[in-house]
Tab-separated table of C-alpha atoms (C1' of nucleotides) in Angstrom:
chain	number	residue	atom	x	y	z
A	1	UNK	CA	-4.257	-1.257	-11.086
A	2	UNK	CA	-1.642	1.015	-11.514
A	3	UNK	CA	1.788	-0.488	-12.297
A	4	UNK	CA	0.705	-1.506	-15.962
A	5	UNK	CA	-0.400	2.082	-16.480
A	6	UNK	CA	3.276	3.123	-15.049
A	7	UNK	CA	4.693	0.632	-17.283
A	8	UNK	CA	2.990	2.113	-20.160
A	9	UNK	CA	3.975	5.423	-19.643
A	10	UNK	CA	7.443	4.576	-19.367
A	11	UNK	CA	7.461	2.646	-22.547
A	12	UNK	CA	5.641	5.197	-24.396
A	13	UNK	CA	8.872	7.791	-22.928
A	14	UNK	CA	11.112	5.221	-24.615
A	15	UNK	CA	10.860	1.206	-25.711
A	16	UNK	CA	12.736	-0.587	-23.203
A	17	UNK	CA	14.104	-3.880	-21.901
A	18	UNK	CA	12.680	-5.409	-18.434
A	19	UNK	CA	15.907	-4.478	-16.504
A	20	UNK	CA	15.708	-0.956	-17.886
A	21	UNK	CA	12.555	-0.215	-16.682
A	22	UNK	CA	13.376	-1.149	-13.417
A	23	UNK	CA	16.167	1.228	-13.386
A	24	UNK	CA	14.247	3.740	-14.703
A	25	UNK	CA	11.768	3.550	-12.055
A	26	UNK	CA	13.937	3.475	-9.783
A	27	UNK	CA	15.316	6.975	-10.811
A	28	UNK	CA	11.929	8.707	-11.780
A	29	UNK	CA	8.932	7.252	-11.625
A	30	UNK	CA	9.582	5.615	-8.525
A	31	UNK	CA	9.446	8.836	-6.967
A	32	UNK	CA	5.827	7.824	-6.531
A	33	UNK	CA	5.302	4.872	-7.671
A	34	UNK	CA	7.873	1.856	-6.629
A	35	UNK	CA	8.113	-1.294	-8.498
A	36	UNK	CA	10.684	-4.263	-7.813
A	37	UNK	CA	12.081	-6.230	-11.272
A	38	UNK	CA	10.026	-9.359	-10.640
A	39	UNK	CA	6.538	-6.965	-10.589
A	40	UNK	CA	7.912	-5.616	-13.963
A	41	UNK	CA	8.552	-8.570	-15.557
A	42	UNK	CA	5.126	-10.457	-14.346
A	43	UNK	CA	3.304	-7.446	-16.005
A	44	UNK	CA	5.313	-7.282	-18.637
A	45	UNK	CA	3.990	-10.413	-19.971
A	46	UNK	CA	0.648	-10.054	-18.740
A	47	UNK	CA	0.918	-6.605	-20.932
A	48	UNK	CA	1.897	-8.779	-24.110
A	49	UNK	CA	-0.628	-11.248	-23.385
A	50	UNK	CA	-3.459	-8.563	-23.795
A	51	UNK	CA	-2.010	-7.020	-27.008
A	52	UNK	CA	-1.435	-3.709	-25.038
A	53	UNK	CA	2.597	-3.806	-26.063
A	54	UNK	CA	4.614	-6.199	-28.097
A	55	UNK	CA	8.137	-7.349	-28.190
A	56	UNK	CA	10.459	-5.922	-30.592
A	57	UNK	CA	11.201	-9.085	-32.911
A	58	UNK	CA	14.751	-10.417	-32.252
A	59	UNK	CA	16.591	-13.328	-33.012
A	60	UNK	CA	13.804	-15.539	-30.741
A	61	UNK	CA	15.048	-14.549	-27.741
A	62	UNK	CA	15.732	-17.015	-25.068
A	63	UNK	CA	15.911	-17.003	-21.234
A	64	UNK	CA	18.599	-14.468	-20.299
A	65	UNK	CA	18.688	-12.561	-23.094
A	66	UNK	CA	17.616	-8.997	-23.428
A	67	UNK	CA	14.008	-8.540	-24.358
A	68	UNK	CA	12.781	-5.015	-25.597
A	69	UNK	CA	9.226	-3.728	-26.044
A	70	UNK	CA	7.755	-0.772	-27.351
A	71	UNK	CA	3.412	-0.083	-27.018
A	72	UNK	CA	1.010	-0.647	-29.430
A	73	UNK	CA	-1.800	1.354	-30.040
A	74	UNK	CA	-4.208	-0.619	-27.959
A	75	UNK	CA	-1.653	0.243	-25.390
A	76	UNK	CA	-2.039	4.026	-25.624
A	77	UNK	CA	-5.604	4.204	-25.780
A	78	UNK	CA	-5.886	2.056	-22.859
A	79	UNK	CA	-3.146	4.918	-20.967
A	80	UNK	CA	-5.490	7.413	-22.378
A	81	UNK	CA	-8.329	6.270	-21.142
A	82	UNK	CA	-7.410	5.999	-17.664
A	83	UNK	CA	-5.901	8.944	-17.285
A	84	UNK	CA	-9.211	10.908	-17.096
A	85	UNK	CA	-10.569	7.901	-15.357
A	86	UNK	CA	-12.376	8.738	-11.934
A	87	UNK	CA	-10.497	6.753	-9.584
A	88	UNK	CA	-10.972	7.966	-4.891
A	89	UNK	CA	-7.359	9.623	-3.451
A	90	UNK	CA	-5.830	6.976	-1.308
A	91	UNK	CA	-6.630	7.683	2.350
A	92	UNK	CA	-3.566	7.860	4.645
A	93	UNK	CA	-2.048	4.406	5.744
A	94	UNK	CA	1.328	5.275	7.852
A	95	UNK	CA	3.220	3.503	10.146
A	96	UNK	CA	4.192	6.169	11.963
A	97	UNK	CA	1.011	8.138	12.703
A	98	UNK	CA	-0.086	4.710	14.039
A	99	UNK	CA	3.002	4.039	16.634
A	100	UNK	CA	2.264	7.579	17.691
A	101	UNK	CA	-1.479	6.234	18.800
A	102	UNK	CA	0.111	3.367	20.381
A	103	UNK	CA	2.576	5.745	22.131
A	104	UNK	CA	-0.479	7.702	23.968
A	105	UNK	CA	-1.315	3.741	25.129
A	106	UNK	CA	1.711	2.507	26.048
A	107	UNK	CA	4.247	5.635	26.793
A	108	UNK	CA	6.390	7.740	23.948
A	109	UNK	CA	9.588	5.990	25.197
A	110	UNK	CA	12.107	6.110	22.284
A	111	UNK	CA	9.826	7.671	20.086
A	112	UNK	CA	11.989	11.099	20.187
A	113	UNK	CA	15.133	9.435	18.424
A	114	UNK	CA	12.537	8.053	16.134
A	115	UNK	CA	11.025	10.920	15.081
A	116	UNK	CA	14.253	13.042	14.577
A	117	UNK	CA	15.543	10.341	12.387
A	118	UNK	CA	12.648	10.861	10.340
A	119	UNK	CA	12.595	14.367	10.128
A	120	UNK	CA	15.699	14.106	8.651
A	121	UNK	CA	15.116	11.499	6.292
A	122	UNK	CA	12.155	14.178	4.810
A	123	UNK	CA	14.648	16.842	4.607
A	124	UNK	CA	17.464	15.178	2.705
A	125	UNK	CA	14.385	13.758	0.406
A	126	UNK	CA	12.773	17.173	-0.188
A	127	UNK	CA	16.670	18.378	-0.954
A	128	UNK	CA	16.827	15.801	-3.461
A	129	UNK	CA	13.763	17.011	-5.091
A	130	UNK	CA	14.478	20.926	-4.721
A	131	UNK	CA	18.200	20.073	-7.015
A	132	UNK	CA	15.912	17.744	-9.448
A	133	UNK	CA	14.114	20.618	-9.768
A	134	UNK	CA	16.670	22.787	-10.393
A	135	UNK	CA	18.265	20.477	-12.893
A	136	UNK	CA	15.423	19.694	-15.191
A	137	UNK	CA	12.943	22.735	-14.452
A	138	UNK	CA	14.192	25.922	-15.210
A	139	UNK	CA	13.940	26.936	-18.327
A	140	UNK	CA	12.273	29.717	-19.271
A	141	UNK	CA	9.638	28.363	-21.935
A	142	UNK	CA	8.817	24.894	-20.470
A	143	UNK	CA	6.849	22.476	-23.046
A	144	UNK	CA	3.443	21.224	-21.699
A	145	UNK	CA	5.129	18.080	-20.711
A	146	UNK	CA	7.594	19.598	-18.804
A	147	UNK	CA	5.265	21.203	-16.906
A	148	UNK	CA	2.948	18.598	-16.515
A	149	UNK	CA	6.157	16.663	-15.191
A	150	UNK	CA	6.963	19.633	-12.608
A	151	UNK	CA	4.078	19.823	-10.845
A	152	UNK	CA	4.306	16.383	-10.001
A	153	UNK	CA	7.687	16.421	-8.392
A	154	UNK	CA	6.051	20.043	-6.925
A	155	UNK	CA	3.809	17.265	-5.271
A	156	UNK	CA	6.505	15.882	-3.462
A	157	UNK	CA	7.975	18.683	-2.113
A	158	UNK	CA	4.875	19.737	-1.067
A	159	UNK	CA	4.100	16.622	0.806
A	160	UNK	CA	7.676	16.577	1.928
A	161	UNK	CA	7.526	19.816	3.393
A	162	UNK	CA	4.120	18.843	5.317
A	163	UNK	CA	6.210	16.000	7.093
A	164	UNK	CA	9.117	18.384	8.146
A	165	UNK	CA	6.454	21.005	9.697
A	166	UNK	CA	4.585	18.596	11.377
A	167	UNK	CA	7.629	16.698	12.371
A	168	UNK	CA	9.250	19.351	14.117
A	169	UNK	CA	6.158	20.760	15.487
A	170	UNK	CA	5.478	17.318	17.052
A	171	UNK	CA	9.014	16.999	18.187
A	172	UNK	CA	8.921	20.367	20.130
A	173	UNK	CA	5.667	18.974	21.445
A	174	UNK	CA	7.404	15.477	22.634
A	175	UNK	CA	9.993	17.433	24.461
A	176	UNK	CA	7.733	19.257	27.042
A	177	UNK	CA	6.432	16.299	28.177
B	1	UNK	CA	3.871	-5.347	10.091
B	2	UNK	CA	1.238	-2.480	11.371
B	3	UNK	CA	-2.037	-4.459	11.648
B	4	UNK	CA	-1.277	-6.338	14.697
B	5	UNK	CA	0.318	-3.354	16.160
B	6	UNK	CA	-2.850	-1.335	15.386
B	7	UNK	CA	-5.077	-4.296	16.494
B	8	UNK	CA	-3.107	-4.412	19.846
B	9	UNK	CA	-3.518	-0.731	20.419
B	10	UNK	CA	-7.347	-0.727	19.930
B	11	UNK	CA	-7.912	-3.720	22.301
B	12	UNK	CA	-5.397	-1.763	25.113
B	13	UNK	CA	-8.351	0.725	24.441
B	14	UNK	CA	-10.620	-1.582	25.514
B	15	UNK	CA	-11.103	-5.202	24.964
B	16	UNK	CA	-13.655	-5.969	21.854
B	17	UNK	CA	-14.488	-8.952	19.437
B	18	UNK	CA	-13.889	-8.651	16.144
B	19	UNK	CA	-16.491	-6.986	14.614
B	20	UNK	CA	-16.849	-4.119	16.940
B	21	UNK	CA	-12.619	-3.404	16.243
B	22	UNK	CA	-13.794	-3.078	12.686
B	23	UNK	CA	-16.469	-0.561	13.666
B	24	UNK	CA	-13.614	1.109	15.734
B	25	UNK	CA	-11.367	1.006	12.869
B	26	UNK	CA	-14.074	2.824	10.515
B	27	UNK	CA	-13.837	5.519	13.248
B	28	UNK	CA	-10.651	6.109	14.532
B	29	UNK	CA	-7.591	4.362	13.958
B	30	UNK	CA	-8.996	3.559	10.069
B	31	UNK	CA	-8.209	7.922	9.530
B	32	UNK	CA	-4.714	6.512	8.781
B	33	UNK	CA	-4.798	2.599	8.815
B	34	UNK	CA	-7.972	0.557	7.253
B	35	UNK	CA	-8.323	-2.755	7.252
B	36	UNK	CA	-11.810	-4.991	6.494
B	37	UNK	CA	-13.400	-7.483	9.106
B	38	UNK	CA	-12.144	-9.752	7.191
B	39	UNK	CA	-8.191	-8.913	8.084
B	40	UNK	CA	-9.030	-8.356	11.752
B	41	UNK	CA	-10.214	-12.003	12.014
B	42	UNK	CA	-7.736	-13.627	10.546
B	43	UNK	CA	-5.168	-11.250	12.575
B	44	UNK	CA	-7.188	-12.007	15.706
B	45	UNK	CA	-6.783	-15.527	15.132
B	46	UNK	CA	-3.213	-15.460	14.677
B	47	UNK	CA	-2.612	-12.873	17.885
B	48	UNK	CA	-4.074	-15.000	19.464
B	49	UNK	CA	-2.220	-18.625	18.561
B	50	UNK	CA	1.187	-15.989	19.455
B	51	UNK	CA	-0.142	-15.735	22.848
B	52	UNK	CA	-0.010	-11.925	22.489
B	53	UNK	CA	-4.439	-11.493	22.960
B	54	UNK	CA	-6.617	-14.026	24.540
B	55	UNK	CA	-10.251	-14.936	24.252
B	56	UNK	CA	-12.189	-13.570	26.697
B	57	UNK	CA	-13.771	-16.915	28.720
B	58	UNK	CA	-17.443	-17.347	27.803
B	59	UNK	CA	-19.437	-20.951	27.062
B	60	UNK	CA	-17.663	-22.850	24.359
B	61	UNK	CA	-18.134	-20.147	21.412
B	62	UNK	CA	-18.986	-21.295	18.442
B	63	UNK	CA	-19.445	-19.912	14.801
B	64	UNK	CA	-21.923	-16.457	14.802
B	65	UNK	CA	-21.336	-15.933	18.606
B	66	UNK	CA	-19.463	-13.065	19.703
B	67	UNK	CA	-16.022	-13.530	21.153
B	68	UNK	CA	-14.216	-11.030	23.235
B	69	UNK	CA	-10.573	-10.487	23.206
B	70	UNK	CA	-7.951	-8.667	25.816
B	71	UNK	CA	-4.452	-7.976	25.485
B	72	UNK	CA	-1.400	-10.119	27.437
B	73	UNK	CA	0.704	-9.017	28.252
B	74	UNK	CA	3.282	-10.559	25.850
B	75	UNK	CA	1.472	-8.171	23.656
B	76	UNK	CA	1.734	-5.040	25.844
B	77	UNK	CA	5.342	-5.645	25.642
B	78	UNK	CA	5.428	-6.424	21.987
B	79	UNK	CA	3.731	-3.000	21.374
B	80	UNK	CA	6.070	-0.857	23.681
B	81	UNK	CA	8.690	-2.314	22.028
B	82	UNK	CA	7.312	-1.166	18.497
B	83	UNK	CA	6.688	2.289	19.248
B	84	UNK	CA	10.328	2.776	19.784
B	85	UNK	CA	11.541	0.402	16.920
B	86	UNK	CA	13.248	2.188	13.630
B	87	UNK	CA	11.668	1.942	10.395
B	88	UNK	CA	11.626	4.258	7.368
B	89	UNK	CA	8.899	6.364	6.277
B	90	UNK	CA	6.825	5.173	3.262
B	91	UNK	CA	7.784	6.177	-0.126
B	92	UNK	CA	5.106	8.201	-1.658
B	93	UNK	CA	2.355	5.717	-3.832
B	94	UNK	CA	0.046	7.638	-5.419
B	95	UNK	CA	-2.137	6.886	-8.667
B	96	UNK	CA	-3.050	10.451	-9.207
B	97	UNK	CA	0.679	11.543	-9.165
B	98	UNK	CA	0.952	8.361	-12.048
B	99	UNK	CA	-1.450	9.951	-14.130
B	100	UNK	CA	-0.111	13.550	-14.110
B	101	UNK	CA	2.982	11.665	-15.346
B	102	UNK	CA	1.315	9.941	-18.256
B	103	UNK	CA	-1.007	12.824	-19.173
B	104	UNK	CA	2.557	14.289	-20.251
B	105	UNK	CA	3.026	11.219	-22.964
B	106	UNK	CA	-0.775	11.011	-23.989
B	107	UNK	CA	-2.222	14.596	-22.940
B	108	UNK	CA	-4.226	15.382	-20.064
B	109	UNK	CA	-7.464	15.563	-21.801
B	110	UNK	CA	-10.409	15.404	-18.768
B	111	UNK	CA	-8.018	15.853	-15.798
B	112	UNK	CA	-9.383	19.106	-14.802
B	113	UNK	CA	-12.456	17.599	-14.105
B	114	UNK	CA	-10.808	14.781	-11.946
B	115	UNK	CA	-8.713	17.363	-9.875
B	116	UNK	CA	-11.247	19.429	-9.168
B	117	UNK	CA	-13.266	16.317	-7.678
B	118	UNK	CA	-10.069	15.605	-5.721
B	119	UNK	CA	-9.877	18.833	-4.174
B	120	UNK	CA	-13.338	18.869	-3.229
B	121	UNK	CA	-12.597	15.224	-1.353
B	122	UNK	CA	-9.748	16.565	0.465
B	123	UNK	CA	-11.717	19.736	1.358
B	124	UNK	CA	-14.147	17.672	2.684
B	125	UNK	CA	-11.965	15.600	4.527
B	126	UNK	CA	-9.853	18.317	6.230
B	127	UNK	CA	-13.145	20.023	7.422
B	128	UNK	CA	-13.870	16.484	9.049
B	129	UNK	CA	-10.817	16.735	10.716
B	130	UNK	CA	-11.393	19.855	12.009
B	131	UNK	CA	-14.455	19.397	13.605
B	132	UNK	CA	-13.138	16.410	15.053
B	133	UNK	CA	-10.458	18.648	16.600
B	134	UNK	CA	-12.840	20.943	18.116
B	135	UNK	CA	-14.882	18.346	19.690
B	136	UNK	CA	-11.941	16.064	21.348
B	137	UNK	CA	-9.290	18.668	21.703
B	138	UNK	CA	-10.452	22.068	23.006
B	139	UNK	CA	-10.005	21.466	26.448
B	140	UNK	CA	-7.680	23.660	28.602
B	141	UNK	CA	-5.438	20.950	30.390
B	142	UNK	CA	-5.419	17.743	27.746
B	143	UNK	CA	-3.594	15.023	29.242
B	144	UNK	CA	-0.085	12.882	27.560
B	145	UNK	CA	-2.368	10.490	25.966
B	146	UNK	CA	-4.768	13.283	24.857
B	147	UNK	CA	-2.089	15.156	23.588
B	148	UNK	CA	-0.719	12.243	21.291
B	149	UNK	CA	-3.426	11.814	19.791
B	150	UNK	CA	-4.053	15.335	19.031
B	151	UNK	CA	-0.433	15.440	17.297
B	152	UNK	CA	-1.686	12.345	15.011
B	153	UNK	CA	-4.560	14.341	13.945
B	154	UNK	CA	-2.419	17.349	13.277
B	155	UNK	CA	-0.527	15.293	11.081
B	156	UNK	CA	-3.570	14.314	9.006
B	157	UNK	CA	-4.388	17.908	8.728
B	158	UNK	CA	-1.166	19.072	7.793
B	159	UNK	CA	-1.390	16.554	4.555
B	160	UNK	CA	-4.889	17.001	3.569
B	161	UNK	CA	-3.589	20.832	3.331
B	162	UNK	CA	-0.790	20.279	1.435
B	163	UNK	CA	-3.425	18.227	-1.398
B	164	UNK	CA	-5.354	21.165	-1.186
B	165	UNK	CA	-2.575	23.584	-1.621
B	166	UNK	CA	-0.840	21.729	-4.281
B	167	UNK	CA	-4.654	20.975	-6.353
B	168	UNK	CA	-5.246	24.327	-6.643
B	169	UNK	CA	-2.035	25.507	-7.429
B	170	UNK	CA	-1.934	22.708	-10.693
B	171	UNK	CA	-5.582	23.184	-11.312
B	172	UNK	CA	-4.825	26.892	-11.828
B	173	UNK	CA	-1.109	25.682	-14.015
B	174	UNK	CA	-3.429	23.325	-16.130
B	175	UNK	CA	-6.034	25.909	-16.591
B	176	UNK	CA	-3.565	27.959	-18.091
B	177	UNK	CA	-3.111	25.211	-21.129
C	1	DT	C1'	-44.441	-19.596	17.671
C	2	DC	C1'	-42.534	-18.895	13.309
C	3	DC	C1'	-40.306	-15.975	10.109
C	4	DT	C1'	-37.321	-12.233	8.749
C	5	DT	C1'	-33.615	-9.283	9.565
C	6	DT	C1'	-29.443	-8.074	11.752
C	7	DT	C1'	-25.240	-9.260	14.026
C	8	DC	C1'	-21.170	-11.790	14.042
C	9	DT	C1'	-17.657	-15.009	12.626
C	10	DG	C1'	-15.381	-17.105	9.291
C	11	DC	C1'	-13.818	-19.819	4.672
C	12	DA	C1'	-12.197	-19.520	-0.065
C	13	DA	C1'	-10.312	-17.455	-3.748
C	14	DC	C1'	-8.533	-13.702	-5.530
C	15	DT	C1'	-4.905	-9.443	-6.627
C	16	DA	C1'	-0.740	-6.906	-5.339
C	17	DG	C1'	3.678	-6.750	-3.720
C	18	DT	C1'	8.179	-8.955	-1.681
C	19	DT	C1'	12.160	-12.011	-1.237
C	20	DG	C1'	15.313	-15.466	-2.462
C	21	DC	C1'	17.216	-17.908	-5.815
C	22	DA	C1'	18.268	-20.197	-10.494
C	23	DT	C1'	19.966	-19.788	-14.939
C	24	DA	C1'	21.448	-18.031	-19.231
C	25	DA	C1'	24.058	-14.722	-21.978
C	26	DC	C1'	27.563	-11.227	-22.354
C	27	DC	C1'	32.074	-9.108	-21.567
C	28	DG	C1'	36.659	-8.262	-20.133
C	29	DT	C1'	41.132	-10.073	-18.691
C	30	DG	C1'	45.050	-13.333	-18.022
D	1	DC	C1'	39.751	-19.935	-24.516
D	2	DA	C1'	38.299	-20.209	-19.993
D	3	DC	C1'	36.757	-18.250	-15.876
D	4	DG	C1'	34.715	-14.602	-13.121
D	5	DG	C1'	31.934	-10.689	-12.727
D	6	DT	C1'	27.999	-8.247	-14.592
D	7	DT	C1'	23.676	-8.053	-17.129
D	8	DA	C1'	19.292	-9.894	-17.789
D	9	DT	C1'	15.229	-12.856	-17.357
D	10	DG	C1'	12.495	-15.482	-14.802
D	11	DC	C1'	10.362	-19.255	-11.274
D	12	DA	C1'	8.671	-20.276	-6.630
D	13	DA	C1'	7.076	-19.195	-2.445
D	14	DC	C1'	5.921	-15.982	0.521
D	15	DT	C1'	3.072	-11.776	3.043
D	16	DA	C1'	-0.555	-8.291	2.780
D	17	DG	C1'	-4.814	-6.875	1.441
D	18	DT	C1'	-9.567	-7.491	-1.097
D	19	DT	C1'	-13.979	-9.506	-2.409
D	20	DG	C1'	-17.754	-12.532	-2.318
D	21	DC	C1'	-20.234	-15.375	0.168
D	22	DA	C1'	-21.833	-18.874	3.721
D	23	DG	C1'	-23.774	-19.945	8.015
D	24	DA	C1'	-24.767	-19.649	13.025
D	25	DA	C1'	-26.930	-16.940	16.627
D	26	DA	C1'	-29.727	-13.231	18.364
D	27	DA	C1'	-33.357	-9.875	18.047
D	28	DG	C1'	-37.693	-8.171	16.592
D	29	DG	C1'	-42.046	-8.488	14.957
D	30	DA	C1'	-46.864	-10.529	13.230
DNA sequence: TCCTTTTCTGCAACTAGTTGCATAACCGTG
DNA sequence: CACGGTTATGCAACTAGTTGCAGAAAAGGA
């Protein structure tokens, strides 16, 4: 239940169209949270259906034609609400951890190339992060936002970095055997 | 794609029916992939159909009676060919990341609370991982197999520190508001 | 023996997320 | 102005995962 929370969020930043928000994700929020355009525009209209946000009144806008909405106040207390919500972490569910169990079944064959590739891939991800941060976090008085905003990309160079140590710890393990 | 891979590892293992695979899952292989009784089933039934697991030969099974399953092995060479396969690593999903980012539109009234129970969880859980450690990898000479395993637990490890790391890190940062 | 509980398999109906495609409007250029 | 690319919305059909429940068989008493 967390894409219409998302959505919120990012329509509370600024009222958008359907196609906007999926750009938008695809720059920011889906740093942690992914969403194609066809999940957007499903919950946009479930959204509008439950009074949480409402179109912006246009000339009656047809198939095609750009769409914006902003939230309504039911909309906010509902993203106010769950934010203090209690709501379990995810437990881990990775691809990856699970092809290395296979490996100690069936042999590690290949898995080397694999696993470089990867560790890669986390670097050039936790660079991207490291200049984000650099762009948009270093002032000297941050607002609360902004810091609420930079410990969450702090998040993901955290868990980036976790990858890269244990990725190159396992990969110096692969090669002895 | 994982479940069947997953599945196929846990009956190279040793062969099981259905429900005791769940009971496995709970254990082992569920640390970083869960799936119900429900999913195993209907996976079962269509490893099976693939010709990738068979049914264990007993007297006509019906409904309520337990059915045993072993791996082909179509599906021994289906899952030696995975291991090696490329495929990107996740993007991060995370709910908790979602609200940080809305508590900087709405305010992050209550969050402390919820972080602090997070931290606690992931506490909890690396412990469990550790003692797992010490009781199925102390030994002097571990074997390949042994030490693959090992690496995947490492891996949970290394996360469930960097949660901990970064919760107390923000918990302190939100404190501070 | 009969009854209850537990084990085990499975159907049905749901939510969430993905992929491919259709269709309309908008915009620039020859 | 027409036609070709881009912008924008959306339907349909799929896979993956979840939840609730039904029903058969086995096991364990009283």
């Amino acid at each position: 239940m967390s894409l219409p929370h998302a959505i919120l969020t990012a329509l509370l930043e600024k009222p958008s169209s359907g196609l906007e928000l999926a750009r938008r994700f695809d720059k920011s929020i889906g740093h942690f949270w992914q969403a194609t355009h066809q999940q957007i525009y499903r919950e946009l209209g479930k959204l509008e259906q439950s009074g949480l946000i409402r179109a912006l009144p246009a000339e009656q806008p047809t198939r095609g034609q750009r769409k914006e909405y902003e939230v309504l106040a039911a909309g906010r207390a509902e993203l106010t609400d769950w934010v203090s919500r209690s709501e379990d972490p995810r437990p881990i569910r990775d691809p990856l951890l699970l092809r290395l169990r296979a490996a100690a079944v069936v042999g590690p064959a290949g898995l080397v190339a694999e696993l470089q590739r990867h560790l890669e891939l986390h670097q050039r991800q936790l660079a991207d992060y490291a200049s984000i941060e650099e762009r948009d976090f270093s002032h000297d008085q941050p607002a609360v936002e902004d810091r609420l905003r930079h410990v969450v990309l702090r998040a993901g160079m955290e868990l980036e970095s976790s990858w890269i140590n244990w990725l190159t710890q396992t990969l110096a393990e692969l090669r002895k055997l």
